[in-house]
Coordinates of N, CA and C in Angstrom, one line a residue:
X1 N -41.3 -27.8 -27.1 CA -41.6 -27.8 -25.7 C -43.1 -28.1 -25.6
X2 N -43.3 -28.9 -24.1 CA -44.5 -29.4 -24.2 C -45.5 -28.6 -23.2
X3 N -46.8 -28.3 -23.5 CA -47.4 -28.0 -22.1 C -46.7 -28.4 -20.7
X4 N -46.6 -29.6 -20.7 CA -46.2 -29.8 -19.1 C -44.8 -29.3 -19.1
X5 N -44.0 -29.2 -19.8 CA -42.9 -29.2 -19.2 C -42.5 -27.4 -19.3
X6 N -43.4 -26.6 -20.5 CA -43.4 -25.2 -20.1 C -44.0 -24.2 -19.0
X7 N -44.7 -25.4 -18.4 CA -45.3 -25.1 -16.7 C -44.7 -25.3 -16.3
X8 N -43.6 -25.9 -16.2 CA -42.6 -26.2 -14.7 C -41.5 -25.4 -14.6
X9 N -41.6 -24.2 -14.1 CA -41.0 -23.2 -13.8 C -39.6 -23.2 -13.1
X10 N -39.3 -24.3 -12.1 CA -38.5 -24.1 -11.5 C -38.1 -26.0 -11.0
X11 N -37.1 -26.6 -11.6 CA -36.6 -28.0 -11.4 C -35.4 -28.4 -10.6
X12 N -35.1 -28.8 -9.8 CA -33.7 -28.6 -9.0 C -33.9 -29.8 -9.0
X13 N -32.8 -30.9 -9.1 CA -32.7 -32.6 -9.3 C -31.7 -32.7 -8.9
X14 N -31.2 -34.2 -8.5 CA -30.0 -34.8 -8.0 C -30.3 -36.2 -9.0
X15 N -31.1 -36.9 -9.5 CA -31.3 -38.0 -9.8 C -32.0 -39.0 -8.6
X16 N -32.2 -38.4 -7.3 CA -32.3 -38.9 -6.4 C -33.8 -38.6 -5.9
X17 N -33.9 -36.6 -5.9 CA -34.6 -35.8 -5.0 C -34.4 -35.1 -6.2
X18 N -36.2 -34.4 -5.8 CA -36.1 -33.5 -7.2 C -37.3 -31.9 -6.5
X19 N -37.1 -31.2 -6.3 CA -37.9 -30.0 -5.8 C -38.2 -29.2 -7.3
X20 N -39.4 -28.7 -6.9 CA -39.8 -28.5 -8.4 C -41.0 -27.1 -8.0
X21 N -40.7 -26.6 -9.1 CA -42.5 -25.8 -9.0 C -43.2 -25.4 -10.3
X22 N -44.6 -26.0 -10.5 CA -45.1 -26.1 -11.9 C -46.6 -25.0 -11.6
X23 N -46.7 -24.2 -12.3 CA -48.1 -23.3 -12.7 C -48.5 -24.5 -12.7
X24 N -49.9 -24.3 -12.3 CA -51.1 -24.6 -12.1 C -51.9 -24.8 -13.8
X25 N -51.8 -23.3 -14.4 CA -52.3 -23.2 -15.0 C -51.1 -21.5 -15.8
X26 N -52.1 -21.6 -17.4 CA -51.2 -20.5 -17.5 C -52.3 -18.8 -17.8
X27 N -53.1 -19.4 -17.0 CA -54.1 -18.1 -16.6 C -54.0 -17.9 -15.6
X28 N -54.5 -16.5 -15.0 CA -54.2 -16.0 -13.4 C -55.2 -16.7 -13.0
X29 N -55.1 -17.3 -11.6 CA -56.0 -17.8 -10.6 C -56.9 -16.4 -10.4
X30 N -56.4 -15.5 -10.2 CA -57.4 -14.1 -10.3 C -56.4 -13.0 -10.4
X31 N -57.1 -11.8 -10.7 CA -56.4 -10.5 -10.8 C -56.2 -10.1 -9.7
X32 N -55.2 -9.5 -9.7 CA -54.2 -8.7 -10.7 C -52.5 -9.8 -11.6
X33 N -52.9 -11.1 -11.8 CA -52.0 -11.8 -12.4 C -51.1 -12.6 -11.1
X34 N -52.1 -13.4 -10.6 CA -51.5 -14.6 -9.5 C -52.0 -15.1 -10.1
X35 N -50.5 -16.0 -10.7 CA -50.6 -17.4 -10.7 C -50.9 -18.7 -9.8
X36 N -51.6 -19.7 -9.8 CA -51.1 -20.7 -9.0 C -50.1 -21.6 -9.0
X37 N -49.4 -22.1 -8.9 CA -48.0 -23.1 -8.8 C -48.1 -24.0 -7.6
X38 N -47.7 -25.1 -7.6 CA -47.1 -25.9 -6.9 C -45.6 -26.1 -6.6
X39 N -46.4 -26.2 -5.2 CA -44.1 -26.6 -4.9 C -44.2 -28.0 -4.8
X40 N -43.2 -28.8 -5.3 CA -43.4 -30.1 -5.2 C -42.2 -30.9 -4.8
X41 N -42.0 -31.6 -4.1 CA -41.1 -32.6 -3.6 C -41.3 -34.0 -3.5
X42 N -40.3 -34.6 -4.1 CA -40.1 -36.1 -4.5 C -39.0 -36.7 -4.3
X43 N -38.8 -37.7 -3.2 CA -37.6 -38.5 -3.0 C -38.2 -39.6 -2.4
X44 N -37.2 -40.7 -2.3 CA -37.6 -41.8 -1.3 C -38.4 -41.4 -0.1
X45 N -37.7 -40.4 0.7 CA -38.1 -40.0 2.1 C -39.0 -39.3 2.0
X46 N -40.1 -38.5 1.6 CA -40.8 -37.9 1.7 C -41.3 -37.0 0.3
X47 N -42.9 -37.1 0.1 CA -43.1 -36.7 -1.4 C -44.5 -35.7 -0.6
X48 N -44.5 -34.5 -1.2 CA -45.0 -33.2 -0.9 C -45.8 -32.3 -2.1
X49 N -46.6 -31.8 -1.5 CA -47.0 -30.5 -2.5 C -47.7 -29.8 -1.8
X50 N -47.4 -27.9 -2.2 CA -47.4 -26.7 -1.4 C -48.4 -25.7 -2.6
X51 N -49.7 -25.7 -2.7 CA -50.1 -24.9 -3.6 C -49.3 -23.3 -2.9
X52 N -49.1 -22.5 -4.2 CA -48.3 -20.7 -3.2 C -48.8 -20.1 -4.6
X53 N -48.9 -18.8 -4.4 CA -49.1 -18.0 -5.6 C -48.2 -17.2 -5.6
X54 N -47.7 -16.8 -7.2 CA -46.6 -16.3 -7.9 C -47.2 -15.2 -9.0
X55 N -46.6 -14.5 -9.2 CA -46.8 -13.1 -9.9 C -45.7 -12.9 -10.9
X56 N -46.2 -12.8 -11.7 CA -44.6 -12.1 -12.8 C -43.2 -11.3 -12.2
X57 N -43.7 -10.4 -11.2 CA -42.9 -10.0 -10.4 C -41.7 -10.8 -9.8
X58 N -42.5 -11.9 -9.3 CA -41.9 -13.5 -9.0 C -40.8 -13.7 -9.8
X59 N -41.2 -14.0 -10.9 CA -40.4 -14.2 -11.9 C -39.0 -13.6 -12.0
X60 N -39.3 -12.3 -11.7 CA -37.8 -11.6 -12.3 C -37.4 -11.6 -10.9
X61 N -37.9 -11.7 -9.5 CA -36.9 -12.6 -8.1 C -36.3 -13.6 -8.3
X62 N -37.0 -14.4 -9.3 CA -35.6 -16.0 -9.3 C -34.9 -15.4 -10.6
X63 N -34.7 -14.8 -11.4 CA -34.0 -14.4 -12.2 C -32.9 -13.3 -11.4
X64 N -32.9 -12.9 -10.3 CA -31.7 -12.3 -9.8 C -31.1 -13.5 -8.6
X65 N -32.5 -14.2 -8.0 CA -32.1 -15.4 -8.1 C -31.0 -16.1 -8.0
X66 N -31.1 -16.5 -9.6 CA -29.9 -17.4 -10.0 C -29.0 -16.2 -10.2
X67 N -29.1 -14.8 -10.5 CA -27.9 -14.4 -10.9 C -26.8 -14.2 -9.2
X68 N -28.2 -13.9 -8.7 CA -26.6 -14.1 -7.2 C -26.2 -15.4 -6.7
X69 N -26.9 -16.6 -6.8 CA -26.4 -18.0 -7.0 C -25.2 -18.5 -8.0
X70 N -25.7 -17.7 -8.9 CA -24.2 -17.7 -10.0 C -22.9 -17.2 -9.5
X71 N -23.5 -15.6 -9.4 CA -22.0 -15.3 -9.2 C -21.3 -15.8 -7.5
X72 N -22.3 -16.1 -6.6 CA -21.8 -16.4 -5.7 C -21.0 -17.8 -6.1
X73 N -21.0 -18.6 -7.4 CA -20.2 -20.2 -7.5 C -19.2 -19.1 -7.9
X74 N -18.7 -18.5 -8.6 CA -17.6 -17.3 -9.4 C -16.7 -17.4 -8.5
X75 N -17.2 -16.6 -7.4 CA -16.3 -16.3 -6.7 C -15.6 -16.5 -5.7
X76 N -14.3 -17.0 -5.1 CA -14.2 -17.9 -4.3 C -14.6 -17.9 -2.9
X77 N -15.1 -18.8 -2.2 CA -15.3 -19.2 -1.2 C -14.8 -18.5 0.0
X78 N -15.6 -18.0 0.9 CA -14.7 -17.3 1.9 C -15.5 -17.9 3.5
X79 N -16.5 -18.8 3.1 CA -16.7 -19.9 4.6 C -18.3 -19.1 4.4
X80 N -18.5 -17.9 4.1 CA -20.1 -17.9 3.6 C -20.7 -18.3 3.1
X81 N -21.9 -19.0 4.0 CA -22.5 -19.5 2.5 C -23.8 -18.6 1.8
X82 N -24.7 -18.9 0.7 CA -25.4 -17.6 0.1 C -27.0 -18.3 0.6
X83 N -27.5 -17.6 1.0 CA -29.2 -18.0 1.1 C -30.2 -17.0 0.4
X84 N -31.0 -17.7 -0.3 CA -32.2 -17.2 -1.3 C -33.2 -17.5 -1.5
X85 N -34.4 -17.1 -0.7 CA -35.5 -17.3 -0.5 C -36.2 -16.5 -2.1
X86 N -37.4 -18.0 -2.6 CA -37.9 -17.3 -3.2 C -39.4 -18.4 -3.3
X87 N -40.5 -17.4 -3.6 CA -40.5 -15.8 -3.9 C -40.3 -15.6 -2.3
X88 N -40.1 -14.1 -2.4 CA -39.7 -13.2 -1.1 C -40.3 -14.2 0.3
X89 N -39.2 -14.2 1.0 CA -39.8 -14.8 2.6 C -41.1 -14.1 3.1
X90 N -42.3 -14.5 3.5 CA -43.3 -14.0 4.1 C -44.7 -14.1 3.1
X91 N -44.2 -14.7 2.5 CA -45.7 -15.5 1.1 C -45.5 -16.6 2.0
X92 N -46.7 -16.8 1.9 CA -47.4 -18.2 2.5 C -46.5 -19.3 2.0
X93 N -46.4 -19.9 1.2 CA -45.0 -21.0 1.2 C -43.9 -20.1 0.6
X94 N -42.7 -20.8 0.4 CA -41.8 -20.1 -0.2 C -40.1 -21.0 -0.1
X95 N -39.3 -21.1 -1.3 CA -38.0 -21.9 -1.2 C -37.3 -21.0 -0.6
X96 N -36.3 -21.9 0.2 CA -35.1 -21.1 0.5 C -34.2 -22.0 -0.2
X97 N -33.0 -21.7 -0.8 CA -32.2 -21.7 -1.3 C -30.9 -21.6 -0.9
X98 N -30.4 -22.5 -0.4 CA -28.8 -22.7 0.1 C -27.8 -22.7 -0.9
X99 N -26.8 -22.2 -0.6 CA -25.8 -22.4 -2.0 C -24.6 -23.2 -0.8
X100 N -24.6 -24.7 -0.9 CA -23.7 -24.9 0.2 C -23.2 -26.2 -0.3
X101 N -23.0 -26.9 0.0 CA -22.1 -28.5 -0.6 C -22.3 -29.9 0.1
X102 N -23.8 -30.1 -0.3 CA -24.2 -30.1 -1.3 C -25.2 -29.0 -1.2
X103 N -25.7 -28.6 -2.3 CA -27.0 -27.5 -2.1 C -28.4 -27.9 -1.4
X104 N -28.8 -27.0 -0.5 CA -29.8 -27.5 0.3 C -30.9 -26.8 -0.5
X105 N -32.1 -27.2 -0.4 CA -33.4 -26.7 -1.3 C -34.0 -26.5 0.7
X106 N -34.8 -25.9 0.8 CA -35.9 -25.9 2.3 C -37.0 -25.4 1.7
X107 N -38.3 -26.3 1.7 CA -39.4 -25.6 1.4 C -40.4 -25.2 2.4
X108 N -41.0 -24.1 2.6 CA -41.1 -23.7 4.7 C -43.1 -23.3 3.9
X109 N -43.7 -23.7 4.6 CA -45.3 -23.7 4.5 C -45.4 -23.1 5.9
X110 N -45.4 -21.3 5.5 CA -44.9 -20.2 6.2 C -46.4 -20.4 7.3
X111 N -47.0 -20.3 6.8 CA -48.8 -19.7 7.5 C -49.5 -21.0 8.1
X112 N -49.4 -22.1 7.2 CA -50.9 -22.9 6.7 C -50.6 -23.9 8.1
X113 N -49.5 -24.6 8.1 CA -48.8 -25.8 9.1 C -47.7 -25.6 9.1
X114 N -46.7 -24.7 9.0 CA -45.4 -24.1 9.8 C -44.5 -25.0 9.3
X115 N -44.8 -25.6 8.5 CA -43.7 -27.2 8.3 C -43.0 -26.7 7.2
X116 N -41.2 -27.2 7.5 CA -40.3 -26.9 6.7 C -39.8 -28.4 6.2
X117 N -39.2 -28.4 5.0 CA -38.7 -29.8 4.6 C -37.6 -29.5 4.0
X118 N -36.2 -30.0 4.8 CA -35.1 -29.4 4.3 C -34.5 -31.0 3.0
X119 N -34.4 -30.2 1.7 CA -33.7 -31.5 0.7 C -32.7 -31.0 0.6
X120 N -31.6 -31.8 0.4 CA -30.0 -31.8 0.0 C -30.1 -32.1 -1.3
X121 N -29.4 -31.4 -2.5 CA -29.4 -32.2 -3.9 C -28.2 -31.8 -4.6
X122 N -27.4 -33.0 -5.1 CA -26.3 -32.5 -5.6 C -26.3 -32.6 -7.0
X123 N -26.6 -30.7 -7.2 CA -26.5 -30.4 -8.5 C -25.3 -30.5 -9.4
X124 N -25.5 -30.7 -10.8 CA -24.8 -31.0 -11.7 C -24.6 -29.3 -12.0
X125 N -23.2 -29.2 -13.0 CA -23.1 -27.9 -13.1 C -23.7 -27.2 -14.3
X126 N -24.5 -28.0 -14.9 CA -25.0 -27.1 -15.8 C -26.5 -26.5 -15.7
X127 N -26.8 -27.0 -14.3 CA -28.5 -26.5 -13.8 C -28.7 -24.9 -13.9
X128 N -27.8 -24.1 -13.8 CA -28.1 -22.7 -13.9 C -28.6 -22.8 -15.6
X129 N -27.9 -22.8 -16.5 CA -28.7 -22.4 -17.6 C -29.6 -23.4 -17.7
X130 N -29.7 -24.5 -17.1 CA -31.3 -25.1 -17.7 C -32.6 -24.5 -16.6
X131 N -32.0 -24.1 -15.4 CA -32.7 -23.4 -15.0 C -33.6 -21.5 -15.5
X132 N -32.6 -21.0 -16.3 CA -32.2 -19.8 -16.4 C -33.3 -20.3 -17.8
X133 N -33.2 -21.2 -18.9 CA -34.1 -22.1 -20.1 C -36.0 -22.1 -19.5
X134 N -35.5 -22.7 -18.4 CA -37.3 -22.9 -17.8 C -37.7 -21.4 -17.5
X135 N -37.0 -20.8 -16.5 CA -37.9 -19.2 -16.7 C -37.9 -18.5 -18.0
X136 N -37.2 -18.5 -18.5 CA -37.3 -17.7 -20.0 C -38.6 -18.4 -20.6
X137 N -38.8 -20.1 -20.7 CA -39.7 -20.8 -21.5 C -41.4 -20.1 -20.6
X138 N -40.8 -20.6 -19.3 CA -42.5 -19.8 -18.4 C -42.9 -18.3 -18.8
X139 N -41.8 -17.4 -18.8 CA -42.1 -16.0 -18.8 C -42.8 -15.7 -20.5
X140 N -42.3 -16.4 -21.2 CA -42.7 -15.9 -22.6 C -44.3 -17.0 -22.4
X141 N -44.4 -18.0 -22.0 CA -45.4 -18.3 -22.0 C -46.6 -17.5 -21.8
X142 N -46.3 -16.6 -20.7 CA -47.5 -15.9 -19.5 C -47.2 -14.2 -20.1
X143 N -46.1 -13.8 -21.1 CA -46.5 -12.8 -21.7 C -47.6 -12.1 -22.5
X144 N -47.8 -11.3 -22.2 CA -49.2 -10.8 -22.4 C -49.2 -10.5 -24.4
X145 N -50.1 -11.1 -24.4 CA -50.2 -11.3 -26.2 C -50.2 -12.4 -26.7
X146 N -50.2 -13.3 -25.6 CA -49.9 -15.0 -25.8 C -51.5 -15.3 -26.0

């Protein structure tokens, strides 16, 4: 694994559109352990980037995350759909997370300019473990003894 690609924490792709969020760096921007990250979006229609800061804490939110994204594919369908904001709604940027058909990504720049940018991307089914691969790869990176 390479530097760049053990900073990119979080990849959501269609082949088309790709929402993404990469550390900055793998030292805190300052104490008490904020990270910097970028949110980043790339498609024909529109290409973005949201500096936000993330915390280890962070980390184990998209790790339940995907686990209620997961079990919400499990289990059948009842016309709800699942929404997951991460990190927690009310940090200055932050994803929301649609579990819908196709999956919607919304990246909302809560504070700075109020601008939301809703992407559609139709995930392939094996993104949960390559998802579930990049946090594991980020978290051991930013473990303390590294």
């Amino acid at each position: 694994m390479d530097e760049a690609t053990a900073l990119e924490l979080i990849r959501l792709a269609d082949g088309h559109q790709v929402v993404s969020v990469k550390l900055a760096d793998r030292v805190p921007a300052w104490d008490p352990g904020y990270y910097a990250a970028d949110i980043i979006i790339s498609s024909d229609f529109v290409n973005a980037q949201l500096r936000i800061l993330v915390t280890l804490e962070d980390l184990d939110h998209w790790t339940g995350a995907l686990d209620r994204i997961e079990a919400d594919e499990l289990r059948a369908a009842n016309g709800d759909v699942l929404s997951v904001d991460w990190p927690p709604a009310g940090n200055d940027g932050y994803l929301r997370f649609i579990a819908d058909d196709p999956y919607v990504v919304e990246v909302h720049d809560q504070h700075q300019t109020q601008i939301s940018v809703r992407v559609p991307l139709d995930m392939d089914e094996g993104w949960i473990p390559e998802a579930r691969q990049r946090l594991r790869d980020v978290q051991r990176l930013l473990s303390p003894g590294d």
